[in-house]
């Protein structure tokens, strides 16, 4: 009885204390909105007297609980805007609502918004990476396309290559032997090795589970991005990763399909501390799938944690990590036997579509680790400091295969056995400003960039000692790991490492001549310091000046590139006319026969077109014409084939159209068209005045149309249909010999139901089992069925 009374007494005392506390405290809540009424997530809100801070969630809402009665000041900090102070008085037992809407447009905040709109839900044009400036798409003289995670979900995308279906001119992706993906852009090979605007190379597979979107940035982009992220004269692909947000939530999904596809993904987000200024997000995926061919498989896992921390109201930290590991077999890479004075199609050659002539014990293993850290410091309402460190490592072990033609009907396998490592470090410092000189607005970025690259190789190239007739193969023919290993002692050894440093400085300014007329001027100076190739066997640095231009010897080279543009907004925020003159370069080593040192190869693009965002965002798109001229290309010296001369040239010009439309609620249309005319204008006699073999089809089109019920008891139920077309292309294109790849039309369809608590999707890829090949003659999968279910929490 005494124990019972003591318990009641303790409860009474605690209740009295809690009641007293409640009677002496109150709460503050509110929403932070952009000028257009869009909620702004991750805005910093601080009670200055208490030094208590929090961040807004995805609905723009913030909360402060158990605040003592009295008068306080709320400080709101948003990048690229002055700080805003609001007075608030706390009344005991009450919740005070303090909403704030930005009085004018803030592009940096707009670029942070990632919530899908009910209107034109796939149109996400704004990017803080393309110009590294608070610049809207309609104000940017450069063309770029964006593929959002919402579109990836609707199309049941399970691999990075499938994203190319929505980018004009990307074509059939080239899958390399380690799972690497390469796209086309304006007739040039382009890899997706930029991540969040800086170097993020991965010489292995990249899982899309961590992607917020992919940005296809068009044209030579060396001025702001350098040459270290696998950019090409056609552009670059930037992977924008998912960021933590101020709430708890996520989803778990399972996908199954043809060829024993099994895929499990997890996306979970949570605040870490009570103030919700520290946020954590984790994305995980694991996938196993067999090849549609008689042999072949991939088995991988991807883990991608990210962490953000608003350290003070002016200082923030973002970190994210990509880790991936894969074991699999090489895709078919068929190099046909060259028969002079012939014009053949891959279909004429007769190489079997569903055979690899290899075995499942010839596997490769890759491991990829990318670490990214960014620190933002709000210097003032006009200036922000941005410091970025990116560290990347890819390791490849095992067996990498190719099939080389020996005659019109036979091939001989070539296998690379061993270990390769690629390690890169990128450090970047940017100062980003939005200020006025007199009455003229300026948006400027000034930055320095350091990039270190280190590669090492310990591997052997084995040419198999037996040919196979691919028309009538021997029943017992099989290439096993045991047979390959027995030949490694007779193979060609590559045991070496190389490294280089790149130092870059750049500045870009967008000057408002009037409110509707803008001029961009950008310049970069770049010094490339190549340390050469160290041969571990001989102990010597190989190569050097005097070779044919493919030397790996040490050298230094400095290059300059520009990015100039004009934009006139015919209708403010709705329609703009733009033009640009952009440059790019690649370093080249060596000297000509007469001793003249080579200069960097370079290209310049002239482009103009229209960008639109019309009918309350129901129609957005870009139409452009571009002309790219490449000069200082190395070609063999006809006087001495041991040397090169640097007078080669190439042309790439064309038209691109990219449309995203929402004619009425529920209906979304994505359409694109690309025409590319590429030509060697001064090259070796064997290819001069011909289209480059690996430039892909000259005409490509993409379409995706989907409709989902916008209201009612079945809201979220929808269907989708689309496809891709590519004209004839070339694997080999010389004056005497041509190996062509036929035109293709590949169709897809989807049925889905997107509920607030779950999502169900059924997708059919390549409905008609159209036969198609990449430029490396890798067969594409026939009809594939995919089903998935995701549970949201």
GROMACS .gro file of N, CA and C in nm, residues 229-347:
model
  357
  229UNK      N    1   3.615   1.431  -6.673
  229UNK     CA    2   3.494   1.356  -6.636
  229UNK      C    3   3.431   1.291  -6.758
  230UNK      N    4   3.519   1.252  -6.852
  230UNK     CA    5   3.474   1.182  -6.972
  230UNK      C    6   3.373   1.264  -7.051
  231UNK      N    7   3.389   1.396  -7.049
  231UNK     CA    8   3.310   1.478  -7.138
  231UNK      C    9   3.365   1.458  -7.279
  232UNK      N   10   3.284   1.486  -7.377
  232UNK     CA   11   3.327   1.476  -7.516
  232UNK      C   12   3.286   1.605  -7.585
  233UNK      N   13   3.320   1.615  -7.712
  233UNK     CA   14   3.277   1.734  -7.787
  233UNK      C   15   3.125   1.737  -7.803
  234UNK      N   16   3.062   1.622  -7.784
  234UNK     CA   17   2.916   1.617  -7.790
  234UNK      C   18   2.849   1.654  -7.660
  235UNK      N   19   2.925   1.657  -7.548
  235UNK     CA   20   2.866   1.694  -7.420
  235UNK      C   21   2.911   1.602  -7.309
  236UNK      N   22   2.829   1.595  -7.204
  236UNK     CA   23   2.857   1.506  -7.091
  236UNK      C   24   2.725   1.469  -7.023
  237UNK      N   25   2.731   1.360  -6.946
  237UNK     CA   26   2.614   1.314  -6.870
  237UNK      C   27   2.646   1.331  -6.722
  238UNK      N   28   2.558   1.404  -6.652
  238UNK     CA   29   2.577   1.434  -6.511
  238UNK      C   30   2.476   1.356  -6.428
  239UNK      N   31   2.526   1.276  -6.333
  239UNK     CA   32   2.440   1.200  -6.243
  239UNK      C   33   2.411   1.284  -6.120
  240UNK      N   34   2.285   1.319  -6.100
  240UNK     CA   35   2.244   1.395  -5.982
  240UNK      C   36   2.188   1.296  -5.881
  241UNK      N   37   2.250   1.289  -5.764
  241UNK     CA   38   2.213   1.188  -5.666
  241UNK      C   39   2.100   1.237  -5.575
  242UNK      N   40   2.031   1.143  -5.515
  242UNK     CA   41   1.925   1.175  -5.421
  242UNK      C   42   1.985   1.238  -5.295
  243UNK      N   43   1.916   1.339  -5.241
  243UNK     CA   44   1.964   1.409  -5.122
  243UNK      C   45   1.871   1.380  -5.004
  244UNK      N   46   1.923   1.385  -4.882
  244UNK     CA   47   1.837   1.368  -4.764
  244UNK      C   48   1.736   1.482  -4.753
  245UNK      N   49   1.623   1.454  -4.689
  245UNK     CA   50   1.521   1.556  -4.667
  245UNK      C   51   1.472   1.549  -4.523
  246UNK      N   52   1.403   1.652  -4.480
  246UNK     CA   53   1.369   1.671  -4.339
  246UNK      C   54   1.239   1.600  -4.302
  247UNK      N   55   1.242   1.466  -4.306
  247UNK     CA   56   1.125   1.388  -4.268
  247UNK      C   57   1.166   1.241  -4.266
  248UNK      N   58   1.081   1.158  -4.207
  248UNK     CA   59   1.106   1.015  -4.213
  248UNK      C   60   1.021   0.956  -4.324
  249UNK      N   61   1.083   0.869  -4.403
  249UNK     CA   62   1.006   0.806  -4.510
  249UNK      C   63   1.095   0.722  -4.598
  250UNK      N   64   1.032   0.659  -4.696
  250UNK     CA   65   1.108   0.579  -4.791
  250UNK      C   66   1.022   0.473  -4.854
  251UNK      N   67   1.087   0.375  -4.916
  251UNK     CA   68   1.016   0.265  -4.977
  251UNK      C   69   1.108   0.145  -4.993
  252UNK      N   70   1.047   0.028  -5.000
  252UNK     CA   71   1.119  -0.094  -5.032
  252UNK      C   72   1.047  -0.157  -5.151
  253UNK      N   73   1.125  -0.205  -5.249
  253UNK     CA   74   1.064  -0.254  -5.373
  253UNK      C   75   1.130  -0.383  -5.417
  254UNK      N   76   1.049  -0.467  -5.480
  254UNK     CA   77   1.099  -0.592  -5.537
  254UNK      C   78   1.058  -0.598  -5.683
  255UNK      N   79   1.153  -0.639  -5.767
  255UNK     CA   80   1.130  -0.648  -5.912
  255UNK      C   81   1.171  -0.786  -5.959
  256UNK      N   82   1.089  -0.845  -6.045
  256UNK     CA   83   1.121  -0.974  -6.105
  256UNK      C   84   1.087  -0.968  -6.252
  257UNK      N   85   1.152  -1.056  -6.330
  257UNK     CA   86   1.124  -1.053  -6.472
  257UNK      C   87   1.195  -1.162  -6.550
  258UNK      N   88   1.197  -1.143  -6.679
  258UNK     CA   89   1.256  -1.240  -6.771
  258UNK      C   90   1.401  -1.268  -6.737
  259UNK      N   91   1.445  -1.388  -6.773
  259UNK     CA   92   1.584  -1.434  -6.756
  259UNK      C   93   1.627  -1.427  -6.610
  260UNK      N   94   1.535  -1.472  -6.526
  260UNK     CA   95   1.564  -1.486  -6.382
  260UNK      C   96   1.605  -1.353  -6.318
  261UNK      N   97   1.540  -1.246  -6.360
  261UNK     CA   98   1.566  -1.116  -6.299
  261UNK      C   99   1.510  -1.113  -6.156
  262UNK      N  100   1.595  -1.080  -6.060
  262UNK     CA  101   1.554  -1.058  -5.922
  262UNK      C  102   1.624  -0.933  -5.872
  263UNK      N  103   1.547  -0.838  -5.827
  263UNK     CA  104   1.604  -0.710  -5.786
  263UNK      C  105   1.530  -0.661  -5.661
  264UNK      N  106   1.606  -0.620  -5.560
  264UNK     CA  107   1.550  -0.567  -5.437
  264UNK      C  108   1.613  -0.431  -5.411
  265UNK      N  109   1.530  -0.330  -5.382
  265UNK     CA  110   1.581  -0.195  -5.355
  265UNK      C  111   1.520  -0.141  -5.227
  266UNK      N  112   1.597  -0.052  -5.163
  266UNK     CA  113   1.553   0.013  -5.040
  266UNK      C  114   1.594   0.159  -5.046
  267UNK      N  115   1.501   0.247  -5.008
  267UNK     CA  116   1.529   0.391  -4.997
  267UNK      C  117   1.467   0.437  -4.865
  268UNK      N  118   1.552   0.473  -4.768
  268UNK     CA  119   1.502   0.516  -4.637
  268UNK      C  120   1.569   0.647  -4.598
  269UNK      N  121   1.490   0.740  -4.547
  269UNK     CA  122   1.538   0.872  -4.508
  269UNK      C  123   1.491   0.903  -4.366
  270UNK      N  124   1.579   0.966  -4.288
  270UNK     CA  125   1.541   1.002  -4.150
  270UNK      C  126   1.623   1.119  -4.099
  271UNK      N  127   1.561   1.208  -4.022
  271UNK     CA  128   1.642   1.306  -3.947
  271UNK      C  129   1.725   1.233  -3.842
  272UNK      N  130   1.842   1.290  -3.811
  272UNK     CA  131   1.932   1.227  -3.715
  272UNK      C  132   1.919   1.290  -3.577
  273UNK      N  133   1.898   1.421  -3.573
  273UNK     CA  134   1.889   1.489  -3.442
  273UNK      C  135   1.750   1.549  -3.423
  274UNK      N  136   1.724   1.593  -3.302
  274UNK     CA  137   1.591   1.645  -3.267
  274UNK      C  138   1.557   1.772  -3.344
  275UNK      N  139   1.658   1.855  -3.371
  275UNK     CA  140   1.633   1.979  -3.444
  275UNK      C  141   1.614   1.957  -3.594
  276UNK      N  142   1.639   1.837  -3.640
  276UNK     CA  143   1.627   1.802  -3.782
  276UNK      C  144   1.718   1.886  -3.870
  277UNK      N  145   1.834   1.918  -3.817
  277UNK     CA  146   1.935   1.986  -3.898
  277UNK      C  147   2.036   1.886  -3.955
  278UNK      N  148   2.037   1.764  -3.901
  278UNK     CA  149   2.122   1.657  -3.953
  278UNK      C  150   2.030   1.550  -4.011
  279UNK      N  151   2.053   1.516  -4.138
  279UNK     CA  152   1.964   1.427  -4.210
  279UNK      C  153   2.045   1.314  -4.273
  280UNK      N  154   1.982   1.197  -4.282
  280UNK     CA  155   2.051   1.080  -4.337
  280UNK      C  156   1.957   1.007  -4.433
  281UNK      N  157   2.016   0.960  -4.545
  281UNK     CA  158   1.938   0.883  -4.642
  281UNK      C  159   2.023   0.766  -4.691
  282UNK      N  160   1.958   0.653  -4.709
  282UNK     CA  161   2.029   0.534  -4.755
  282UNK      C  162   1.951   0.470  -4.870
  283UNK      N  163   2.023   0.446  -4.980
  283UNK     CA  164   1.967   0.373  -5.094
  283UNK      C  165   2.050   0.247  -5.116
  284UNK      N  166   1.981   0.134  -5.131
  284UNK     CA  167   2.047   0.006  -5.150
  284UNK      C  168   1.976  -0.069  -5.262
  285UNK      N  169   2.053  -0.138  -5.343
  285UNK     CA  170   1.994  -0.223  -5.448
  285UNK      C  171   2.081  -0.345  -5.468
  286UNK      N  172   2.018  -0.457  -5.493
  286UNK     CA  173   2.090  -0.577  -5.535
  286UNK      C  174   2.013  -0.642  -5.648
  287UNK      N  175   2.086  -0.683  -5.753
  287UNK     CA  176   2.022  -0.734  -5.873
  287UNK      C  177   2.096  -0.858  -5.922
  288UNK      N  178   2.020  -0.957  -5.959
  288UNK     CA  179   2.076  -1.074  -6.027
  288UNK      C  180   1.994  -1.097  -6.154
  289UNK      N  181   2.066  -1.120  -6.265
  289UNK     CA  182   1.995  -1.147  -6.390
  289UNK      C  183   2.084  -1.229  -6.482
  290UNK      N  184   2.024  -1.328  -6.548
  290UNK     CA  185   2.095  -1.402  -6.650
  290UNK      C  186   2.081  -1.329  -6.782
  291UNK      N  187   2.169  -1.360  -6.874
  291UNK     CA  188   2.160  -1.304  -7.008
  291UNK      C  189   2.049  -1.372  -7.086
  292UNK      N  190   1.995  -1.302  -7.186
  292UNK     CA  191   1.897  -1.366  -7.275
  292UNK      C  192   1.968  -1.468  -7.365
  293UNK      N  193   2.101  -1.458  -7.374
  293UNK     CA  194   2.177  -1.554  -7.454
  293UNK      C  195   2.196  -1.684  -7.377
  294UNK      N  196   2.257  -1.784  -7.441
  294UNK     CA  197   2.262  -1.917  -7.377
  294UNK      C  198   2.354  -1.918  -7.255
  295UNK      N  199   2.448  -1.822  -7.247
  295UNK     CA  200   2.535  -1.808  -7.132
  295UNK      C  201   2.546  -1.661  -7.095
  296UNK      N  202   2.585  -1.638  -6.968
  296UNK     CA  203   2.607  -1.501  -6.924
  296UNK      C  204   2.517  -1.462  -6.809
  297UNK      N  205   2.570  -1.380  -6.717
  297UNK     CA  206   2.492  -1.334  -6.602
  297UNK      C  207   2.560  -1.213  -6.541
  298UNK      N  208   2.486  -1.140  -6.458
  298UNK     CA  209   2.541  -1.035  -6.372
  298UNK      C  210   2.477  -1.049  -6.233
  299UNK      N  211   2.557  -1.017  -6.133
  299UNK     CA  212   2.511  -1.024  -5.995
  299UNK      C  213   2.579  -0.909  -5.921
  300UNK      N  214   2.500  -0.813  -5.873
  300UNK     CA  215   2.563  -0.694  -5.816
  300UNK      C  216   2.488  -0.641  -5.695
  301UNK      N  217   2.556  -0.552  -5.624
  301UNK     CA  218   2.497  -0.482  -5.510
  301UNK      C  219   2.547  -0.339  -5.511
  302UNK      N  220   2.460  -0.245  -5.476
  302UNK     CA  221   2.494  -0.103  -5.468
  302UNK      C  222   2.445  -0.049  -5.335
  303UNK      N  223   2.531   0.027  -5.267
  303UNK     CA  224   2.497   0.089  -5.139
  303UNK      C  225   2.534   0.237  -5.149
  304UNK      N  226   2.439   0.325  -5.120
  304UNK     CA  227   2.462   0.468  -5.139
  304UNK      C  228   2.404   0.547  -5.022
  305UNK      N  229   2.482   0.567  -4.916
  305UNK     CA  230   2.437   0.653  -4.805
  305UNK      C  231   2.468   0.800  -4.834
  306UNK      N  232   2.387   0.890  -4.782
  306UNK     CA  233   2.413   1.033  -4.794
  306UNK      C  234   2.374   1.102  -4.662
  307UNK      N  235   2.445   1.209  -4.632
  307UNK     CA  236   2.428   1.278  -4.504
  307UNK      C  237   2.440   1.428  -4.527
  308UNK      N  238   2.346   1.504  -4.473
  308UNK     CA  239   2.355   1.650  -4.480
  308UNK      C  240   2.341   1.708  -4.339
  309UNK      N  241   2.411   1.818  -4.318
  309UNK     CA  242   2.412   1.878  -4.184
  309UNK      C  243   2.418   2.030  -4.198
  310UNK      N  244   2.315   2.095  -4.147
  310UNK     CA  245   2.315   2.241  -4.140
  310UNK      C  246   2.389   2.279  -4.012
  311UNK      N  247   2.519   2.300  -4.023
  311UNK     CA  248   2.603   2.320  -3.905
  311UNK      C  249   2.568   2.449  -3.833
  312UNK      N  250   2.558   2.558  -3.909
  312UNK     CA  251   2.506   2.685  -3.860
  312UNK      C  252   2.408   2.736  -3.965
  313UNK      N  253   2.349   2.853  -3.938
  313UNK     CA  254   2.253   2.902  -4.037
  313UNK      C  255   2.321   2.944  -4.167
  314UNK      N  256   2.455   2.954  -4.167
  314UNK     CA  257   2.528   2.992  -4.288
  314UNK      C  258   2.613   2.879  -4.345
  315UNK      N  259   2.639   2.778  -4.267
  315UNK     CA  260   2.733   2.674  -4.306
  315UNK      C  261   2.663   2.539  -4.314
  316UNK      N  262   2.678   2.470  -4.427
  316UNK     CA  263   2.614   2.340  -4.443
  316UNK      C  264   2.712   2.241  -4.506
  317UNK      N  265   2.688   2.114  -4.478
  317UNK     CA  266   2.773   2.006  -4.527
  317UNK      C  267   2.685   1.900  -4.593
  318UNK      N  268   2.731   1.851  -4.708
  318UNK     CA  269   2.664   1.740  -4.775
  318UNK      C  270   2.770   1.635  -4.808
  319UNK      N  271   2.742   1.512  -4.771
  319UNK     CA  272   2.831   1.400  -4.805
  319UNK      C  273   2.748   1.288  -4.865
  320UNK      N  274   2.801   1.228  -4.971
  320UNK     CA  275   2.736   1.106  -5.020
  320UNK      C  276   2.841   1.009  -5.072
  321UNK      N  277   2.806   0.883  -5.065
  321UNK     CA  278   2.897   0.775  -5.102
  321UNK      C  279   2.824   0.682  -5.198
  322UNK      N  280   2.896   0.639  -5.301
  322UNK     CA  281   2.847   0.534  -5.390
  322UNK      C  282   2.941   0.414  -5.377
  323UNK      N  283   2.886   0.301  -5.340
  323UNK     CA  284   2.964   0.178  -5.336
  323UNK      C  285   2.892   0.075  -5.423
  324UNK      N  286   2.968   0.012  -5.511
  324UNK     CA  287   2.909  -0.090  -5.596
  324UNK      C  288   3.003  -0.206  -5.615
  325UNK      N  289   2.946  -0.326  -5.623
  325UNK     CA  290   3.026  -0.445  -5.644
  325UNK      C  291   2.949  -0.537  -5.738
  326UNK      N  292   3.018  -0.588  -5.840
  326UNK     CA  293   2.950  -0.671  -5.939
  326UNK      C  294   3.038  -0.788  -5.979
  327UNK      N  295   2.974  -0.902  -6.002
  327UNK     CA  296   3.039  -1.017  -6.063
  327UNK      C  297   2.955  -1.056  -6.182
  328UNK      N  298   3.021  -1.080  -6.296
  328UNK     CA  299   2.945  -1.114  -6.414
  328UNK      C  300   3.034  -1.163  -6.526
  329UNK      N  301   2.972  -1.186  -6.640
  329UNK     CA  302   3.044  -1.226  -6.760
  329UNK      C  303   3.038  -1.113  -6.861
  330UNK      N  304   3.139  -1.106  -6.947
  330UNK     CA  305   3.145  -1.000  -7.047
  330UNK      C  306   3.031  -1.013  -7.146
  331UNK      N  307   2.980  -0.898  -7.190
  331UNK     CA  308   2.885  -0.899  -7.300
  331UNK      C  309   2.960  -0.932  -7.428
  332UNK      N  310   2.887  -0.972  -7.531
  332UNK     CA  311   2.949  -1.003  -7.658
  332UNK      C  312   3.008  -0.876  -7.720
  333UNK      N  313   3.137  -0.884  -7.752
  333UNK     CA  314   3.202  -0.779  -7.829
  333UNK      C  315   3.263  -0.847  -7.952
  334UNK      N  316   3.197  -0.830  -8.066
  334UNK     CA  317   3.232  -0.900  -8.189
  334UNK      C  318   3.302  -0.803  -8.283
  335UNK      N  319   3.426  -0.837  -8.320
  335UNK     CA  320   3.502  -0.759  -8.417
  335UNK      C  321   3.513  -0.841  -8.545
  336UNK      N  322   3.430  -0.814  -8.645
  336UNK     CA  323   3.426  -0.900  -8.765
  336UNK      C  324   3.558  -0.896  -8.843
  337UNK      N  325   3.580  -1.001  -8.917
  337UNK     CA  326   3.693  -1.007  -9.009
  337UNK      C  327   3.670  -0.907  -9.123
  338UNK      N  328   3.767  -0.826  -9.149
  338UNK     CA  329   3.753  -0.723  -9.252
  338UNK      C  330   3.786  -0.783  -9.388
  339UNK      N  331   3.687  -0.787  -9.475
  339UNK     CA  332   3.704  -0.834  -9.612
  339UNK      C  333   3.708  -0.712  -9.702
  340UNK      N  334   3.822  -0.682  -9.762
  340UNK     CA  335   3.833  -0.560  -9.844
  340UNK      C  336   3.730  -0.558  -9.956
  341UNK      N  337   3.687  -0.435  -9.987
  341UNK     CA  338   3.597  -0.411 -10.100
  341UNK      C  339   3.463  -0.482 -10.085
  342UNK      N  340   3.412  -0.483  -9.959
  342UNK     CA  341   3.281  -0.541  -9.934
  342UNK      C  342   3.195  -0.441  -9.857
  343UNK      N  343   3.066  -0.457  -9.872
  343UNK     CA  344   2.968  -0.377  -9.798
  343UNK      C  345   2.867  -0.475  -9.739
  344UNK      N  346   2.883  -0.504  -9.609
  344UNK     CA  347   2.800  -0.605  -9.545
  344UNK      C  348   2.722  -0.546  -9.429
  345UNK      N  349   2.608  -0.607  -9.400
  345UNK     CA  350   2.534  -0.578  -9.278
  345UNK      C  351   2.569  -0.685  -9.175
  346UNK      N  352   2.558  -0.652  -9.048
  346UNK     CA  353   2.581  -0.751  -8.944
  346UNK      C  354   2.486  -0.870  -8.961
  347UNK      N  355   2.371  -0.846  -9.019
  347UNK     CA  356   2.277  -0.957  -9.043
  347UNK      C  357   2.328  -1.048  -9.154
   0.00000   0.00000   0.00000
